[in-house]
Coordinates of C-alpha atoms in Angstrom, one line a residue:
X250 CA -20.8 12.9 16.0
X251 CA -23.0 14.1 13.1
X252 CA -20.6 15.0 9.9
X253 CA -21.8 17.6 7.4
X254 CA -20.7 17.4 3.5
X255 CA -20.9 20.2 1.7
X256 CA -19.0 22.8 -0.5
X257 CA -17.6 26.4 -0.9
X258 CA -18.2 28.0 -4.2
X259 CA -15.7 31.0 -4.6
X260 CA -15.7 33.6 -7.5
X261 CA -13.2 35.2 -9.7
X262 CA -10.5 33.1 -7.7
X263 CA -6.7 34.2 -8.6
X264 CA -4.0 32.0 -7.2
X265 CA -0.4 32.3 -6.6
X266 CA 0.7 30.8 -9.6
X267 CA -1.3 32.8 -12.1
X268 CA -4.1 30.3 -12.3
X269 CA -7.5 32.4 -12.3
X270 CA -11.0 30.5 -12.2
X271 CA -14.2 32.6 -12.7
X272 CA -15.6 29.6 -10.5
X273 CA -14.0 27.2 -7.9
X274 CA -15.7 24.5 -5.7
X275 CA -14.1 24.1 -2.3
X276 CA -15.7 20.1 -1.4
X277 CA -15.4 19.7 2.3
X278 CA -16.4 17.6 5.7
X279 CA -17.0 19.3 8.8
X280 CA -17.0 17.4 12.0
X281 CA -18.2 18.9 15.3
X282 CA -19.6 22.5 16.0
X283 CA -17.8 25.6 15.0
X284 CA -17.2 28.2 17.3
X285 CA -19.0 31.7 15.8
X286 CA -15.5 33.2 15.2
X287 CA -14.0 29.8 13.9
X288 CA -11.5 29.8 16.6
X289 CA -11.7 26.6 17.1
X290 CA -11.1 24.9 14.0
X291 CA -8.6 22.6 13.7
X292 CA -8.1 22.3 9.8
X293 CA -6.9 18.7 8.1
X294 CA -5.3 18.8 4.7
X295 CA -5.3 14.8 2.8
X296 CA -2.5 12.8 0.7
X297 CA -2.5 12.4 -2.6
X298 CA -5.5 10.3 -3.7
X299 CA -7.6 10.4 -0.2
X300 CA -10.8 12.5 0.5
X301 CA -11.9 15.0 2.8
X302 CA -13.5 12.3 4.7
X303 CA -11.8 11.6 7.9
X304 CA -14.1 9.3 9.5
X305 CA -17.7 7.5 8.6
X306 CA -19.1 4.9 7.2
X307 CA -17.5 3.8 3.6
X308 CA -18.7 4.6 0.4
X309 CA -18.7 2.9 -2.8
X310 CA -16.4 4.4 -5.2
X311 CA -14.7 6.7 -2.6
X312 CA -11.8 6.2 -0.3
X313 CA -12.2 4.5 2.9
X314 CA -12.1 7.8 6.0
X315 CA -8.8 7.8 6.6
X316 CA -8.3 8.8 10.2
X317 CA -11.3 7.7 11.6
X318 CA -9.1 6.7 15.2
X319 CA -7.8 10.2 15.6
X320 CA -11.2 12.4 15.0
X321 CA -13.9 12.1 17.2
X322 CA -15.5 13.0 21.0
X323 CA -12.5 11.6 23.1
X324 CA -10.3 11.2 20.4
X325 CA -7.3 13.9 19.7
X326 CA -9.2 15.6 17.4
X327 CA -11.7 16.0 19.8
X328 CA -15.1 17.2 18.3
X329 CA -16.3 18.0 21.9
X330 CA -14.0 20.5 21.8
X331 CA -12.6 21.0 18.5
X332 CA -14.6 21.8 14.6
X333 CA -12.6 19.8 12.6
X334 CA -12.8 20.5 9.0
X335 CA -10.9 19.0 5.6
X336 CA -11.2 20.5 2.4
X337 CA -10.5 18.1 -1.0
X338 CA -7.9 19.5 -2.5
X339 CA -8.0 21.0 -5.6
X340 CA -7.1 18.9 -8.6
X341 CA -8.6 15.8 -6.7
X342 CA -11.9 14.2 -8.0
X343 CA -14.1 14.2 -4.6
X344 CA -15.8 17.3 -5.4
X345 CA -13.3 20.5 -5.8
X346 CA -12.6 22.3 -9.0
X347 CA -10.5 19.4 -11.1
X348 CA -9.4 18.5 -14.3
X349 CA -13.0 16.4 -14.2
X350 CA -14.5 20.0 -13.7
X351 CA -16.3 21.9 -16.8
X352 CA -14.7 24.9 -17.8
X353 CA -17.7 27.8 -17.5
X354 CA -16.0 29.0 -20.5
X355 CA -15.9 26.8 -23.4
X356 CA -18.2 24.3 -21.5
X357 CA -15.5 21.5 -21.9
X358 CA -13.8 19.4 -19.5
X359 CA -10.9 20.9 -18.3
X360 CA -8.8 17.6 -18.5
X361 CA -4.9 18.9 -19.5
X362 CA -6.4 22.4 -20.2
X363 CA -6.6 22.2 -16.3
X364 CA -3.8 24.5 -14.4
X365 CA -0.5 23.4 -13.0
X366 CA -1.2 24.1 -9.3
X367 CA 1.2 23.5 -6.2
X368 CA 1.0 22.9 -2.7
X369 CA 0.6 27.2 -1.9
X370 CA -2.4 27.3 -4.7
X371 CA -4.2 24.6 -2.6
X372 CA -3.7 26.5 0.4
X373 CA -4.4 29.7 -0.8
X374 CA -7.9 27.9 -2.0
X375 CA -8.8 26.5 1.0
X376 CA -7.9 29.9 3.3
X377 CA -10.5 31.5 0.6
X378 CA -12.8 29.2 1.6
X379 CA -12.2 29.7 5.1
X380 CA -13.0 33.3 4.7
X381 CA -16.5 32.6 2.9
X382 CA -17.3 30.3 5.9
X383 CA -16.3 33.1 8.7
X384 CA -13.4 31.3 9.6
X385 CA -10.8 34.0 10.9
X386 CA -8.4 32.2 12.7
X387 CA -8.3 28.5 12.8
X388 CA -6.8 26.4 15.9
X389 CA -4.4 24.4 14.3
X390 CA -3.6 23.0 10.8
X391 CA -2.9 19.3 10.2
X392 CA -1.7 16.8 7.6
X393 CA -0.2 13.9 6.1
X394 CA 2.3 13.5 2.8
X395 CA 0.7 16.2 -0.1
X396 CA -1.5 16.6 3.0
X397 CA 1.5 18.0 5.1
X398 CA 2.5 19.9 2.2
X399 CA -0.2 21.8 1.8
X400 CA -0.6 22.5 5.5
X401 CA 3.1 23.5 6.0
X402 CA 2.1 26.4 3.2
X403 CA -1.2 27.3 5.6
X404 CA 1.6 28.4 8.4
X405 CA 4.1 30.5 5.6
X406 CA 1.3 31.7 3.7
X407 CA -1.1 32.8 6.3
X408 CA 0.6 32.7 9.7
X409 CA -1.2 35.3 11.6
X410 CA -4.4 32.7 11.1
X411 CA -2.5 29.7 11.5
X412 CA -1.5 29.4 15.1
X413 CA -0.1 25.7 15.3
X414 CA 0.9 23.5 12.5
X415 CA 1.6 19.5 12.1
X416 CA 3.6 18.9 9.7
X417 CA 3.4 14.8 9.0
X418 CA 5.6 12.7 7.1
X419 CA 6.4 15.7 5.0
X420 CA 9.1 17.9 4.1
X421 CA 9.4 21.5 3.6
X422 CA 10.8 21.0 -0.3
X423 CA 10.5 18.2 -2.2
X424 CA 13.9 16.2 -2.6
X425 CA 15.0 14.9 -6.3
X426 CA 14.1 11.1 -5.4
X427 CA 10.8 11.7 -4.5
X428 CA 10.0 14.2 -8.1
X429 CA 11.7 11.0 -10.0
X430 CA 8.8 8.2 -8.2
X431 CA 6.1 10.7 -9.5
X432 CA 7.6 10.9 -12.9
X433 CA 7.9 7.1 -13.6
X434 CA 4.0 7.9 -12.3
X435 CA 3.3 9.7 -14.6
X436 CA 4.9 8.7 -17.6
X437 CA 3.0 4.9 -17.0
X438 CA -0.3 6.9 -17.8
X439 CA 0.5 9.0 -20.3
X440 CA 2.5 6.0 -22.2
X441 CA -0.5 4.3 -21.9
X442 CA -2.2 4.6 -25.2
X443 CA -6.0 5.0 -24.1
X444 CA -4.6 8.4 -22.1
X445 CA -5.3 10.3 -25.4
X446 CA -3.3 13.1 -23.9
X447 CA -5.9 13.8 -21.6
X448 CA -9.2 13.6 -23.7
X449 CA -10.9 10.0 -23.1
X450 CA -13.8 9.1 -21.6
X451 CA -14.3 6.5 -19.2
X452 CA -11.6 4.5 -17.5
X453 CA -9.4 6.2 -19.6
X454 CA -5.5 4.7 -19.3
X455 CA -6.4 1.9 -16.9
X456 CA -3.5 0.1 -16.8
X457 CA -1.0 3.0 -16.8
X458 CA -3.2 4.0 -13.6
X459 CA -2.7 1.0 -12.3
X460 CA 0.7 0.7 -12.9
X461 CA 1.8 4.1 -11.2
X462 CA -0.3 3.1 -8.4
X463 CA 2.0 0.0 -8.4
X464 CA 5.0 2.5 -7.8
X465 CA 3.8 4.4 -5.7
X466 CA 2.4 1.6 -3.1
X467 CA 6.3 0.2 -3.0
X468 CA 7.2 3.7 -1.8
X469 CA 4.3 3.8 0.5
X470 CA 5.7 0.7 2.6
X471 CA 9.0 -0.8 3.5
X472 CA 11.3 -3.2 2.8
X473 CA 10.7 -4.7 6.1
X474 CA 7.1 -4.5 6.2
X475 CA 7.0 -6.2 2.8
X476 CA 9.7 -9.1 4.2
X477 CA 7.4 -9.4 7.4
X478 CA 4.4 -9.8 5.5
X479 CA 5.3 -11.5 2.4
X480 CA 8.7 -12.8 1.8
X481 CA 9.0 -15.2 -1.3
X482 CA 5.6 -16.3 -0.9
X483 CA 3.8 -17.7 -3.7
X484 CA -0.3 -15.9 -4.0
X485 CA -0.5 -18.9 -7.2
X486 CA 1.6 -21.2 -9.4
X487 CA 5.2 -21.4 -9.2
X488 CA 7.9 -19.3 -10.5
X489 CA 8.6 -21.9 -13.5
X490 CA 5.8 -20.3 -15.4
X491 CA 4.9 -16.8 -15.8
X492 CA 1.3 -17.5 -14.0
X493 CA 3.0 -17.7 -11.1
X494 CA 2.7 -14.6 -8.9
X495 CA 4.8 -13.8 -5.3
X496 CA 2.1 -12.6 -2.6
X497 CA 3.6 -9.2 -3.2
X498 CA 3.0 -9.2 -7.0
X499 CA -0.8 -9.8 -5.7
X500 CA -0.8 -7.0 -2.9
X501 CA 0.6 -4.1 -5.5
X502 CA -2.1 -5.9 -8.6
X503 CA -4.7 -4.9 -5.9
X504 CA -4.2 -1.8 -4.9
X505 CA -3.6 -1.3 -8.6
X506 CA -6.8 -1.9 -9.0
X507 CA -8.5 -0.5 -6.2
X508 CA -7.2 2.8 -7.6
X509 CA -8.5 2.5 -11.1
X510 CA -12.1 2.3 -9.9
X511 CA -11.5 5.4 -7.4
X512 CA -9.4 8.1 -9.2
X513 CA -9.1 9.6 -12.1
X514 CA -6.0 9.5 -14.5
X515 CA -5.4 13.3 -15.0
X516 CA -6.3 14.4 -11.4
X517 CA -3.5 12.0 -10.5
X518 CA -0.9 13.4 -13.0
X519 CA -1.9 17.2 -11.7
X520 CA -1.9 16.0 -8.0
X521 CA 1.7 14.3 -8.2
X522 CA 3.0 17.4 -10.0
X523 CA 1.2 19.6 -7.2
X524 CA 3.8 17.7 -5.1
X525 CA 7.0 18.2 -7.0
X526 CA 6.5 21.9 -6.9
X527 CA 6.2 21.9 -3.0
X528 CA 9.0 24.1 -2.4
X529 CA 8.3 26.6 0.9
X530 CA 11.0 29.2 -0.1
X531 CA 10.3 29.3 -3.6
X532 CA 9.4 32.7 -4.5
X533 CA 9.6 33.9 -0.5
X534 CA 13.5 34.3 -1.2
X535 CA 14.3 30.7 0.4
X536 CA 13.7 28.5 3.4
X537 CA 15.0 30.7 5.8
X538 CA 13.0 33.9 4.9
X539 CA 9.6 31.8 4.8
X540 CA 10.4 29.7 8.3
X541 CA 11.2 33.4 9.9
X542 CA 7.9 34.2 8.8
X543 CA 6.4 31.6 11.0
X544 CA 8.4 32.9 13.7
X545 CA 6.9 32.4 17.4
X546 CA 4.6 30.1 16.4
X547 CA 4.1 26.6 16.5
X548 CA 5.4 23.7 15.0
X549 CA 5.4 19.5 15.5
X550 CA 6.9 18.0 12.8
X551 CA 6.0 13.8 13.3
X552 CA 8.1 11.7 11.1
X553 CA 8.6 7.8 10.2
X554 CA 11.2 5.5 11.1
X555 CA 11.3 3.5 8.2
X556 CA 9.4 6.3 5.5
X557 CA 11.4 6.0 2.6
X558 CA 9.3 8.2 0.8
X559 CA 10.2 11.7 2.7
X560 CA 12.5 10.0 4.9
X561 CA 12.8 11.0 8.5
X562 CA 15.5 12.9 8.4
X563 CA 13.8 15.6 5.9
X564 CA 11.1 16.0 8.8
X565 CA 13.9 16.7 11.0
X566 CA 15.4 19.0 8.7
X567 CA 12.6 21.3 8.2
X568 CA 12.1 21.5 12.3
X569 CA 15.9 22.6 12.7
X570 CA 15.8 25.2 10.1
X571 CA 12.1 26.8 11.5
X572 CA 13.7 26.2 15.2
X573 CA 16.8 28.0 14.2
X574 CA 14.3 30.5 12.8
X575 CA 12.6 31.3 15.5
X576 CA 9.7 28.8 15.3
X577 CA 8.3 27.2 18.7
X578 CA 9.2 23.7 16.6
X579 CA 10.2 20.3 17.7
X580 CA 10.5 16.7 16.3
X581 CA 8.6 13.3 17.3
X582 CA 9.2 10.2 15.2
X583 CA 6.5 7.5 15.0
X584 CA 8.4 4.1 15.4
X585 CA 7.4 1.7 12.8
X586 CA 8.2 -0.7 10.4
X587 CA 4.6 0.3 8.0
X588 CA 6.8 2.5 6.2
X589 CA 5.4 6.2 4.5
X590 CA 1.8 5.2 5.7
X591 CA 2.7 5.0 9.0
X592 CA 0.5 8.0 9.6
X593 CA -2.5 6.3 8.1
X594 CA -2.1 3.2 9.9
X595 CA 0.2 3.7 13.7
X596 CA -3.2 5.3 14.7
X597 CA -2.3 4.9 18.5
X598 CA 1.1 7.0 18.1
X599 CA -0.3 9.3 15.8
X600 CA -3.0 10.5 18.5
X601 CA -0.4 10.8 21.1
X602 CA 2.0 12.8 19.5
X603 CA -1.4 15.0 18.3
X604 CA -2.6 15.4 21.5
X605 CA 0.2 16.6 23.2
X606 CA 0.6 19.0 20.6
X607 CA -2.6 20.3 20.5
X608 CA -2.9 21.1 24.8

């Protein structure tokens, strides 16, 4: 399965929000042969700090593929069949237009001067990009978390090119817990005095990185997952000194970091924001009007068991109000104690439930 890496490069770009770019780089990975009218494209939108690389070999200073067991000839994303394609997002540092970008006009980095963008902006981006690659209808849309998010707004936003949609461990708004996570995020890297309110160079706010990393790998999991895996146990020392550290004290210093060497500080504040605004009625005149919208066509909305992230019940949510809508839309629930990243790591479930769907 050969995969291509390359990029769109749009012009004089306005998004929903306002935001206007003279330039924007669309980074993506295409897997498998496109069809000449791009019918049969099944389109994959990432999480929060992942890449638009599915599957492959790893790559220093990149994220590991991410869905590596679900893409491929045989697999449910079946590039026999199927030209699977993921876009980075905007905002993230794997290539797209970011706050790492330079601004064509003052030559700067774009760093805080970098637009607040949401889940529709992304989409909007992406369906440009589409356009400029002859894509006129895609097969399907996909994704996971910020992922889901931002293929949920594919469907409302562009539903007469956006026949099927999976929405995956997502909702279709963003519920208060989840906005108050990405604050404590946030406020760990921008309280961290090397953030320079945007302006450093190099590693930048390290430890405030790390530390919202931290956060956000405790939401990631759950509580039984960590009591399988860890308990009370020690990594080193003993808890009568303070170099003592539990085993999950060691797994959350890890991934935070992993993450420090991988991402960049301001693309994560602009990313987590991206996902507080995720909000499919907003400005559509509320969830009903945009679910109606995606009326007679397909939905599969996969939540967790244990996600206490966007907990299953908000998956179930948004499939009764587009079923009661009008939308071809049913739930599956991928039983597991992983937690959030269920979708990243119940590969076997996960290609089931995408299967079915897809047939």
């Amino acid at each position: 399965m050969k995969e291509e890496l390359s990029s769109v490069e749009l012009e004089n770009v306005t998004l929903p929000s306002g935001a206007r770019f003279d330039s924007l780089t669309q980074a993506y990975a295409k897997y498998g042969e496109m069809s000449r009218d791009g019918g049969n494209v099944i389109l994959v939108c990432h999480a929060l700090t992942g890449s638009q690389r599915l599957t492959g070999e790893k790559r220093a200073g990149e994220p590991d593929p991410w869905w590596g067991p679900i893409v491929g000839d045989g697999r449910a994303l079946d590039t026999r069949e199927y030209c699977v394609i993921c876009f980075n997002n905007l905002g993230s540092p794997y290539g797209s237009t970011s706050p790492l970008s330079i601004n064509p006009a003052d030559g700067r980095r774009w760093a805080m001067r970098f637009p607040i963008l949401s889940p529709r902006d992304a989409a909007f981006a992406q369906r440009a990009a589409l356009d400029a690659m002859g894509v006129k209808e895609i097969y399907a849309v996909a994704g996971g978390s910020l992922g889901g998010m931002i293929a949920l707004e594919h469907a409302a936003s562009f539903p007469d090119k956006t026949p099927r949609c999976a929405l995956i461990a997502a909702p279709d708004r963003l519920y208060p817990q989840a906005i108050a996570f990405n604050a404590v995020q946030r406020q760990s890297i921008m309280g961290d005095p090397e953030w320079k309110n945007g302006d450093y160079e190099g590693a930048g706010p390290a430890n405030g990185l790390a530390a919202a990393r931290m956060l956000a790998m405790i939401t990631y999991r759950s509580e039984q997952s960590f009591t399988n895996r860890y308990m009370r146990e020690m990594a080193r020392g003993t808890t009568s000194d303070w170099s003592g550290e539990f085993q999950v004290e060691s797994y959350l210093h890890h991934h935070g970091e992993a993450i420090v060497k991988r991402f960049d500080a301001n693309c994560y504040l602009y990313l987590t924001r991206m996902m507080d605004l995720h909000d499919i009625g907003a400005g559509r005149g509320g969830l009903d009007v945009a679910w109606k919208s995606y009326a007679g066509r397909r939905l599969l909305g996969l939540g967790v068991s244990s996600d206490m992230l966007f907990p299953n019940w908000q998956v179930e949510e948004a499939v009764r109000a587009a079923a009661k809508n009008g939308v071809r839309a049913y739930y599956e629930e991928i039983e597991s104690e992983n937690g959030h990243d269920s979708f990243l790591i119940d590969f076997d479930q996960v290609d089931d439930y995408l299967r079915s769907f897809l047939r």
